[in-house]
C-alpha cells in the first residue's frame, strides 16, 4: 500500500484556538508539511483545487512547483484538478511545465469540483458540469499524447493542428479520477482504463463502496483486465497515539471545534459526536492497532492500494501532528505496506520523453505507469 499526505489548503480559524494564520503563513505551513511528508517517508503529497471560501488552493500548479523545488523523491498529486472549470489547453501547459520541473514526479487526480460559488465564478452550470469535465479530460488526454491535435468542442474553440508547448516529460502522465457522489466520474475512469480515487470523507462507507463496485463493473464492461483496476481512498481525519484513550482525549477538542464551525456555516453534521465519527466515518482515530484494523475494514470494501491522510494539523498542535505522523510511519505504515498490495504498476514516472538528470533522490530510470 502507498500513502499520500494531502491538503485542500483550508484558510479558516484554528478549530481549537480560534486563531487564523495570515495567507502567507498558511502557504508556508503547506510547504513545511510537504517537506515533512517526504522526510517521514510518505509516497506522495497532494494539493487540492478550490475556488471559493474557505480555501486558498486556487492554483495548485504554482504550489506544487514550489514543493517540487523543496523535495526530490515524493510524488506530487493534485487533489483534485477541476477540469470542468478549466480550459484543457491551459491546464496542459501548466501541468506539462510542472511535469518537467518535478522531473516526472507528477500525478493528476481530476474531477468536476463542487460548490455553486465555483461554478458561478467560471460560468459553469450544474447541468453542464459533467459534460465539461468529460470534454476537458478527453482534450487534455489527446494533447498530452499527440504533437498536433484537431478537435471540435462544445465548451471551447475548435483546435486545428494545434501544437501546445512544452511537450511533457512523462508520456503519458498518470491520471486518477476523483469520485465522491456521482457515477459519471466513475464511468469516465473505467472507460479510459484510469485509476479511481474515492473521496471517502463526508459520509459513511456505503455510498463510496457502491461507487467503487460500479467502477470495477464498468472497468470489465469496457474490456480491461480486472487485475489492473486501481483504487485509492481518502480519510476524514487522522490522529494516532500510543493508546486509544490518549488519541480520543487529544482529538476531542479538534472535533468539537470542527463541529462548531460546520454549524456556523449552517451545515448539519453527518457525525454528531466524536464517538460516532470514530466508529462510522473513515477517520483514523485511535491506537496504531485500531488504525490498522480500520484500514483493513475499508480495504475489504474498496480493495484500495493507495490511502491519503490530511497533511494539515487541523487543530492539533504542531508537536501532536508530527508525533502522530511519525507514529503512522513507524507503527502503522510498515504493517499495511506488508499486508495490503501496492498498485499493479511501478510507483514512479511513466515512460519519459527524455532522460532525467541525477539530482539527489530524484528518479533516474524509465518506468512504465498504469494503463494508458
Short mmCIF file of C-alpha atoms in Angstrom, two decimals:
data_model
loop_
_atom_site.label_atom_id
_atom_site.label_comp_id
_atom_site.label_asym_id
_atom_site.label_seq_id
_atom_site.Cartn_x
_atom_site.Cartn_y
_atom_site.Cartn_z
CA UNK A 1 0.00 0.00 0.00
CA UNK A 2 1.10 3.56 -0.77
CA UNK A 3 0.36 6.63 1.34
CA UNK A 4 -0.29 10.26 0.40
CA UNK A 5 -0.47 13.35 2.57
CA UNK A 6 -2.88 15.90 1.08
CA UNK A 7 -4.12 19.40 1.76
CA UNK A 8 -7.04 21.40 0.39
CA UNK A 9 -5.40 24.50 1.94
CA UNK A 10 -8.34 25.46 4.08
CA UNK A 11 -7.81 29.00 5.39
CA UNK A 12 -10.04 29.33 8.43
CA UNK A 13 -9.58 29.88 12.17
CA UNK A 14 -7.95 27.08 14.13
CA UNK A 15 -10.85 24.95 15.42
CA UNK A 16 -9.34 24.88 18.93
CA UNK A 17 -7.62 28.25 19.45
CA UNK A 18 -9.73 30.36 17.08
CA UNK A 19 -6.60 31.97 15.66
CA UNK A 20 -6.27 32.44 11.90
CA UNK A 21 -2.88 32.46 10.20
CA UNK A 22 -2.03 35.03 7.56
CA UNK A 23 -2.28 33.86 3.97
CA UNK A 24 1.50 33.79 3.64
CA UNK A 25 1.91 31.82 6.84
CA UNK A 26 -0.71 29.32 5.71
CA UNK A 27 1.16 28.73 2.45
CA UNK A 28 4.45 28.32 4.33
CA UNK A 29 2.74 25.74 6.54
CA UNK A 30 1.75 23.78 3.41
CA UNK A 31 5.34 23.82 2.16
CA UNK A 32 6.68 22.74 5.57
CA UNK A 33 4.17 19.87 5.64
CA UNK A 34 5.27 18.73 2.17
CA UNK A 35 8.90 18.62 3.27
CA UNK A 36 7.87 16.77 6.44
CA UNK A 37 5.89 14.23 4.40
CA UNK A 38 8.96 13.43 2.31
CA UNK A 39 11.16 13.31 5.39
CA UNK A 40 8.84 10.82 7.11
CA UNK A 41 8.57 8.53 4.08
CA UNK A 42 5.18 9.30 2.55
CA UNK A 43 4.87 8.26 -1.09
CA UNK A 44 3.00 11.33 -2.33
CA UNK A 45 1.90 14.85 -1.44
CA UNK A 46 -1.33 16.28 -2.85
CA UNK A 47 -2.74 19.79 -3.19
CA UNK A 48 -6.43 20.33 -3.86
CA UNK A 49 -8.07 22.90 -6.10
CA UNK A 50 -10.93 25.06 -4.86
CA UNK A 51 -12.15 28.48 -5.98
CA UNK A 52 -14.27 29.53 -3.03
CA UNK A 53 -14.10 30.16 0.71
CA UNK A 54 -12.58 28.97 2.97
CA UNK A 55 -9.93 27.60 0.58
CA UNK A 56 -6.86 29.29 -0.90
CA UNK A 57 -5.95 26.38 -3.17
CA UNK A 58 -6.95 28.04 -6.44
CA UNK A 59 -3.52 27.49 -8.05
CA UNK A 60 -2.15 24.00 -7.35
CA UNK A 61 0.43 24.12 -10.20
CA UNK A 62 2.12 27.07 -8.51
CA UNK A 63 2.10 25.47 -5.06
CA UNK A 64 3.29 22.11 -6.38
CA UNK A 65 6.09 23.78 -8.35
CA UNK A 66 7.38 25.21 -5.08
CA UNK A 67 7.01 21.82 -3.42
CA UNK A 68 8.94 20.26 -6.32
CA UNK A 69 11.83 22.66 -5.66
CA UNK A 70 11.95 21.73 -1.97
CA UNK A 71 11.74 17.94 -2.40
CA UNK A 72 13.42 15.29 -4.51
CA UNK A 73 11.62 11.96 -4.08
CA UNK A 74 7.96 12.30 -3.15
CA UNK A 75 5.38 12.15 -5.96
CA UNK A 76 3.20 15.22 -6.42
CA UNK A 77 -0.58 14.95 -6.78
CA UNK A 78 -3.45 17.28 -7.50
CA UNK A 79 -6.47 16.57 -5.33
CA UNK A 80 -8.36 17.33 -7.48
CA UNK A 81 -7.74 19.28 -10.67
CA UNK A 82 -11.16 20.74 -11.50
CA UNK A 83 -11.13 20.18 -15.25
CA UNK A 84 -14.82 21.06 -15.52
CA UNK A 85 -13.81 24.66 -14.75
CA UNK A 86 -10.58 24.85 -16.73
CA UNK A 87 -9.58 25.23 -20.35
CA UNK A 88 -7.80 21.93 -21.14
CA UNK A 89 -5.15 23.68 -23.25
CA UNK A 90 -4.17 26.00 -20.40
CA UNK A 91 -4.30 23.14 -17.90
CA UNK A 92 -2.00 21.11 -20.13
CA UNK A 93 0.52 23.97 -20.37
CA UNK A 94 0.63 24.34 -16.59
CA UNK A 95 0.96 20.65 -15.83
CA UNK A 96 3.38 19.80 -18.64
CA UNK A 97 5.62 22.55 -17.26
CA UNK A 98 5.26 21.17 -13.73
CA UNK A 99 5.99 17.68 -15.05
CA UNK A 100 9.42 18.89 -16.19
CA UNK A 101 10.12 20.99 -13.09
CA UNK A 102 9.36 17.98 -10.87
CA UNK A 103 11.39 15.60 -13.07
CA UNK A 104 8.44 13.37 -13.80
CA UNK A 105 7.02 13.17 -10.28
CA UNK A 106 3.55 14.43 -11.18
CA UNK A 107 0.25 12.51 -10.97
CA UNK A 108 -3.12 14.16 -11.57
CA UNK A 109 -6.38 13.44 -9.82
CA UNK A 110 -9.10 15.12 -11.86
CA UNK A 111 -12.72 15.88 -11.04
CA UNK A 112 -15.54 18.27 -11.71
CA UNK A 113 -15.05 20.05 -8.37
CA UNK A 114 -18.02 21.14 -6.31
CA UNK A 115 -19.73 24.21 -4.94
CA UNK A 116 -22.07 26.69 -6.59
CA UNK A 117 -19.69 29.61 -5.97
CA UNK A 118 -17.04 27.90 -8.08
CA UNK A 119 -19.50 27.22 -10.88
CA UNK A 120 -20.75 30.81 -10.86
CA UNK A 121 -17.21 32.15 -10.97
CA UNK A 122 -16.45 30.17 -14.13
CA UNK A 123 -19.92 30.38 -15.68
CA UNK A 124 -20.47 26.62 -15.39
CA UNK A 125 -23.92 25.22 -14.67
CA UNK A 126 -24.96 22.22 -12.62
CA UNK A 127 -26.44 20.78 -15.81
CA UNK A 128 -23.31 21.04 -17.99
CA UNK A 129 -20.54 20.42 -15.42
CA UNK A 130 -20.24 16.69 -16.14
CA UNK A 131 -20.14 17.22 -19.90
CA UNK A 132 -17.49 19.89 -19.41
CA UNK A 133 -15.44 17.57 -17.21
CA UNK A 134 -15.53 14.74 -19.77
CA UNK A 135 -14.79 17.01 -22.75
CA UNK A 136 -11.92 18.76 -20.98
CA UNK A 137 -10.39 15.45 -19.96
CA UNK A 138 -10.69 13.96 -23.43
CA UNK A 139 -8.99 17.02 -24.99
CA UNK A 140 -6.37 17.16 -22.24
CA UNK A 141 -5.63 13.47 -22.79
CA UNK A 142 -5.22 13.92 -26.55
CA UNK A 143 -2.99 16.98 -26.18
CA UNK A 144 -0.74 15.09 -23.75
CA UNK A 145 -0.30 12.23 -26.22
CA UNK A 146 -0.30 13.94 -29.63
CA UNK A 147 2.07 16.56 -31.06
CA UNK A 148 -0.77 18.09 -33.10
CA UNK A 149 -4.46 18.00 -32.26
CA UNK A 150 -7.52 18.74 -34.37
CA UNK A 151 -10.78 18.60 -32.45
CA UNK A 152 -14.19 20.22 -32.23
CA UNK A 153 -15.55 21.07 -28.80
CA UNK A 154 -18.72 22.42 -27.21
CA UNK A 155 -17.12 24.43 -24.46
CA UNK A 156 -14.01 25.92 -26.06
CA UNK A 157 -12.90 26.98 -29.56
CA UNK A 158 -12.06 24.31 -32.14
CA UNK A 159 -8.47 23.08 -32.37
CA UNK A 160 -6.88 22.80 -35.82
CA UNK A 161 -3.47 21.11 -35.98
CA UNK A 162 -2.84 22.74 -32.60
CA UNK A 163 0.64 22.42 -31.11
CA UNK A 164 0.86 23.04 -27.37
CA UNK A 165 4.15 23.56 -25.57
CA UNK A 166 6.12 22.44 -23.71
CA UNK A 167 5.74 18.81 -24.60
CA UNK A 168 5.50 16.82 -21.34
CA UNK A 169 8.23 14.71 -19.78
CA UNK A 170 6.03 11.75 -18.85
CA UNK A 171 4.37 10.03 -21.78
CA UNK A 172 1.66 9.70 -20.72
CA UNK A 173 1.04 11.16 -17.29
CA UNK A 174 -0.98 9.00 -14.90
CA UNK A 175 -4.44 10.46 -14.34
CA UNK A 176 -6.71 9.37 -11.49
CA UNK A 177 -10.40 10.27 -11.40
CA UNK A 178 -11.71 11.69 -8.16
CA UNK A 179 -15.10 10.30 -7.17
CA UNK A 180 -17.39 11.49 -4.39
CA UNK A 181 -21.06 11.04 -5.24
CA UNK A 182 -21.64 10.51 -8.94
CA UNK A 183 -21.35 7.64 -11.39
CA UNK A 184 -20.25 9.96 -14.22
CA UNK A 185 -16.66 10.30 -12.99
CA UNK A 186 -16.54 6.58 -12.18
CA UNK A 187 -17.64 5.63 -15.69
CA UNK A 188 -15.15 8.07 -17.25
CA UNK A 189 -12.29 6.47 -15.30
CA UNK A 190 -13.34 2.95 -16.24
CA UNK A 191 -13.85 3.85 -19.90
CA UNK A 192 -10.28 5.08 -20.29
CA UNK A 193 -8.67 2.45 -18.07
CA UNK A 194 -7.63 5.02 -15.45
CA UNK A 195 -7.35 4.57 -11.68
CA UNK A 196 -10.11 5.84 -9.38
CA UNK A 197 -9.69 7.87 -6.18
CA UNK A 198 -12.66 7.74 -3.81
CA UNK A 199 -13.12 10.89 -1.71
CA UNK A 200 -14.45 8.73 1.15
CA UNK A 201 -14.67 11.68 3.52
CA UNK A 202 -18.13 13.12 4.13
CA UNK A 203 -20.37 10.06 4.57
CA UNK A 204 -20.27 6.53 5.99
CA UNK A 205 -18.72 3.86 3.81
CA UNK A 206 -21.87 2.71 1.99
CA UNK A 207 -22.17 5.14 -0.96
CA UNK A 208 -18.42 5.14 -1.59
CA UNK A 209 -18.24 1.34 -1.62
CA UNK A 210 -21.14 1.27 -4.07
CA UNK A 211 -19.29 3.60 -6.46
CA UNK A 212 -16.12 1.50 -6.21
CA UNK A 213 -18.09 -1.63 -7.07
CA UNK A 214 -19.63 0.21 -10.02
CA UNK A 215 -16.13 1.23 -11.17
CA UNK A 216 -14.99 -2.38 -11.20
CA UNK A 217 -18.12 -3.43 -13.08
CA UNK A 218 -17.65 -0.73 -15.72
CA UNK A 219 -13.94 -1.49 -15.93
CA UNK A 220 -14.72 -5.04 -17.01
CA UNK A 221 -17.55 -3.82 -19.25
CA UNK A 222 -15.02 -1.77 -21.21
CA UNK A 223 -12.77 -4.83 -21.64
CA UNK A 224 -9.94 -4.02 -19.22
CA UNK A 225 -8.04 -6.61 -17.20
CA UNK A 226 -9.72 -6.77 -13.75
CA UNK A 227 -6.31 -7.21 -12.11
CA UNK A 228 -5.31 -3.70 -13.24
CA UNK A 229 -8.29 -1.83 -11.75
CA UNK A 230 -6.75 0.51 -9.17
CA UNK A 231 -8.46 2.38 -6.35
CA UNK A 232 -7.25 4.99 -3.88
CA UNK A 233 -9.28 6.23 -0.91
CA UNK A 234 -9.32 9.25 1.36
CA UNK A 235 -9.79 9.55 5.09
CA UNK A 236 -11.92 12.05 7.01
CA UNK A 237 -9.25 12.66 9.63
CA UNK A 238 -6.26 11.09 11.32
CA UNK A 239 -4.74 11.08 14.75
CA UNK A 240 -2.91 8.18 16.36
CA UNK A 241 -1.45 7.94 19.85
CA UNK A 242 0.04 5.04 21.81
CA UNK A 243 -3.39 4.27 23.35
CA UNK A 244 -6.94 4.83 22.15
CA UNK A 245 -7.71 6.83 25.30
CA UNK A 246 -4.88 9.25 24.56
CA UNK A 247 -5.96 9.61 20.94
CA UNK A 248 -9.60 10.32 21.79
CA UNK A 249 -8.70 12.81 24.53
CA UNK A 250 -6.34 14.75 22.24
CA UNK A 251 -8.71 14.77 19.27
CA UNK A 252 -11.91 15.69 21.12
CA UNK A 253 -11.31 19.48 21.16
CA UNK A 254 -10.39 19.32 17.46
CA UNK A 255 -13.63 17.52 16.62
CA UNK A 256 -15.76 19.83 18.74
CA UNK A 257 -14.19 22.89 17.10
CA UNK A 258 -14.82 21.45 13.63
CA UNK A 259 -18.42 20.66 14.62
CA UNK A 260 -18.99 24.24 15.77
CA UNK A 261 -17.53 25.58 12.51
CA UNK A 262 -19.86 23.36 10.42
CA UNK A 263 -22.88 24.58 12.36
CA UNK A 264 -21.71 28.17 11.99
CA UNK A 265 -21.82 27.61 8.22
CA UNK A 266 -25.34 26.24 8.52
CA UNK A 267 -24.30 22.63 7.84
CA UNK A 268 -25.86 19.74 9.71
CA UNK A 269 -23.06 17.37 10.78
CA UNK A 270 -23.24 13.83 9.42
CA UNK A 271 -21.49 12.53 12.54
CA UNK A 272 -22.83 14.46 15.56
CA UNK A 273 -20.47 13.03 18.21
CA UNK A 274 -16.81 12.11 18.29
CA UNK A 275 -17.69 8.53 19.13
CA UNK A 276 -19.95 8.32 16.08
CA UNK A 277 -17.26 9.95 13.95
CA UNK A 278 -14.64 7.43 15.05
CA UNK A 279 -16.99 4.48 14.54
CA UNK A 280 -18.80 5.29 11.27
CA UNK A 281 -16.63 7.73 9.34
CA UNK A 282 -13.39 6.97 7.54
CA UNK A 283 -11.43 8.91 10.18
CA UNK A 284 -8.49 7.00 11.65
CA UNK A 285 -8.51 7.98 15.33
CA UNK A 286 -7.01 5.65 17.93
CA UNK A 287 -4.05 3.43 18.67
CA UNK A 288 -1.85 2.12 15.84
CA UNK A 289 -3.59 -1.25 16.00
CA UNK A 290 -7.02 0.36 15.78
CA UNK A 291 -5.91 2.37 12.74
CA UNK A 292 -4.57 -0.77 11.06
CA UNK A 293 -7.80 -2.68 11.73
CA UNK A 294 -9.96 0.12 10.36
CA UNK A 295 -7.92 0.45 7.16
CA UNK A 296 -8.37 -3.29 6.68
CA UNK A 297 -12.14 -2.98 7.16
CA UNK A 298 -12.29 -0.36 4.45
CA UNK A 299 -9.97 -2.37 2.23
CA UNK A 300 -12.41 -5.28 2.38
CA UNK A 301 -14.98 -2.99 0.72
CA UNK A 302 -12.74 -0.96 -1.61
CA UNK A 303 -9.77 -3.16 -2.41
CA UNK A 304 -7.76 0.06 -2.45
CA UNK A 305 -3.98 0.18 -2.69
CA UNK A 306 -3.44 3.91 -2.00
CA UNK A 307 -4.58 5.84 1.09
CA UNK A 308 -4.46 9.54 1.84
CA UNK A 309 -4.13 11.29 5.18
CA UNK A 310 -4.58 15.01 5.75
CA UNK A 311 -1.26 16.82 5.79
CA UNK A 312 -2.56 19.69 7.94
CA UNK A 313 -2.57 19.79 11.73
CA UNK A 314 -6.18 20.98 11.63
CA UNK A 315 -6.41 21.97 15.29
CA UNK A 316 -3.70 19.72 16.67
CA UNK A 317 -0.53 21.34 17.92
CA UNK A 318 2.50 21.06 15.66
CA UNK A 319 4.05 18.64 18.15
CA UNK A 320 0.94 16.45 18.24
CA UNK A 321 0.67 16.48 14.47
CA UNK A 322 4.28 15.47 13.90
CA UNK A 323 4.23 12.80 16.60
CA UNK A 324 1.08 11.30 15.09
CA UNK A 325 2.57 11.19 11.59
CA UNK A 326 5.79 9.71 12.95
CA UNK A 327 3.75 7.03 14.73
CA UNK A 328 1.93 6.29 11.49
CA UNK A 329 5.20 5.74 9.65
CA UNK A 330 6.81 3.69 12.42
CA UNK A 331 3.90 1.53 13.60
CA UNK A 332 1.11 1.65 11.02
CA UNK A 333 2.56 2.04 7.53
CA UNK A 334 5.03 -0.90 7.76
CA UNK A 335 2.20 -3.28 8.64
CA UNK A 336 -0.14 -2.02 5.93
CA UNK A 337 2.63 -2.00 3.33
CA UNK A 338 3.24 -5.66 4.10
CA UNK A 339 -0.40 -6.76 4.29
CA UNK A 340 -2.06 -4.72 1.50
CA UNK A 341 -0.66 -4.81 -2.06
CA UNK A 342 0.71 -1.80 -3.92
CA UNK A 343 -0.91 -0.60 -7.17
CA UNK A 344 -0.35 -3.07 -10.03
CA UNK A 345 2.26 -0.87 -11.70
CA UNK A 346 5.56 0.71 -10.60
CA UNK A 347 5.29 3.76 -8.36
CA UNK A 348 7.27 6.30 -10.32
CA UNK A 349 7.35 8.25 -13.56
CA UNK A 350 5.67 6.75 -16.58
CA UNK A 351 7.98 6.29 -19.57
CA UNK A 352 9.79 9.54 -20.23
CA UNK A 353 10.39 11.56 -23.38
CA UNK A 354 13.91 12.50 -22.29
CA UNK A 355 16.42 11.43 -19.61
CA UNK A 356 16.06 12.81 -16.10
CA UNK A 357 19.27 14.27 -14.61
CA UNK A 358 20.57 12.59 -11.48
CA UNK A 359 19.83 15.04 -8.63
CA UNK A 360 19.55 13.75 -5.09
CA UNK A 361 16.90 11.08 -4.78
CA UNK A 362 15.01 12.05 -7.94
CA UNK A 363 14.13 9.18 -10.29
CA UNK A 364 16.83 8.25 -12.80
CA UNK A 365 15.27 5.30 -14.60
CA UNK A 366 12.45 4.93 -17.02
CA UNK A 367 9.37 3.12 -15.72
CA UNK A 368 6.04 2.17 -17.17
CA UNK A 369 2.99 3.59 -15.46
CA UNK A 370 -0.54 2.32 -15.22
CA UNK A 371 -2.98 1.82 -18.04
CA UNK A 372 -2.61 4.45 -20.76
#
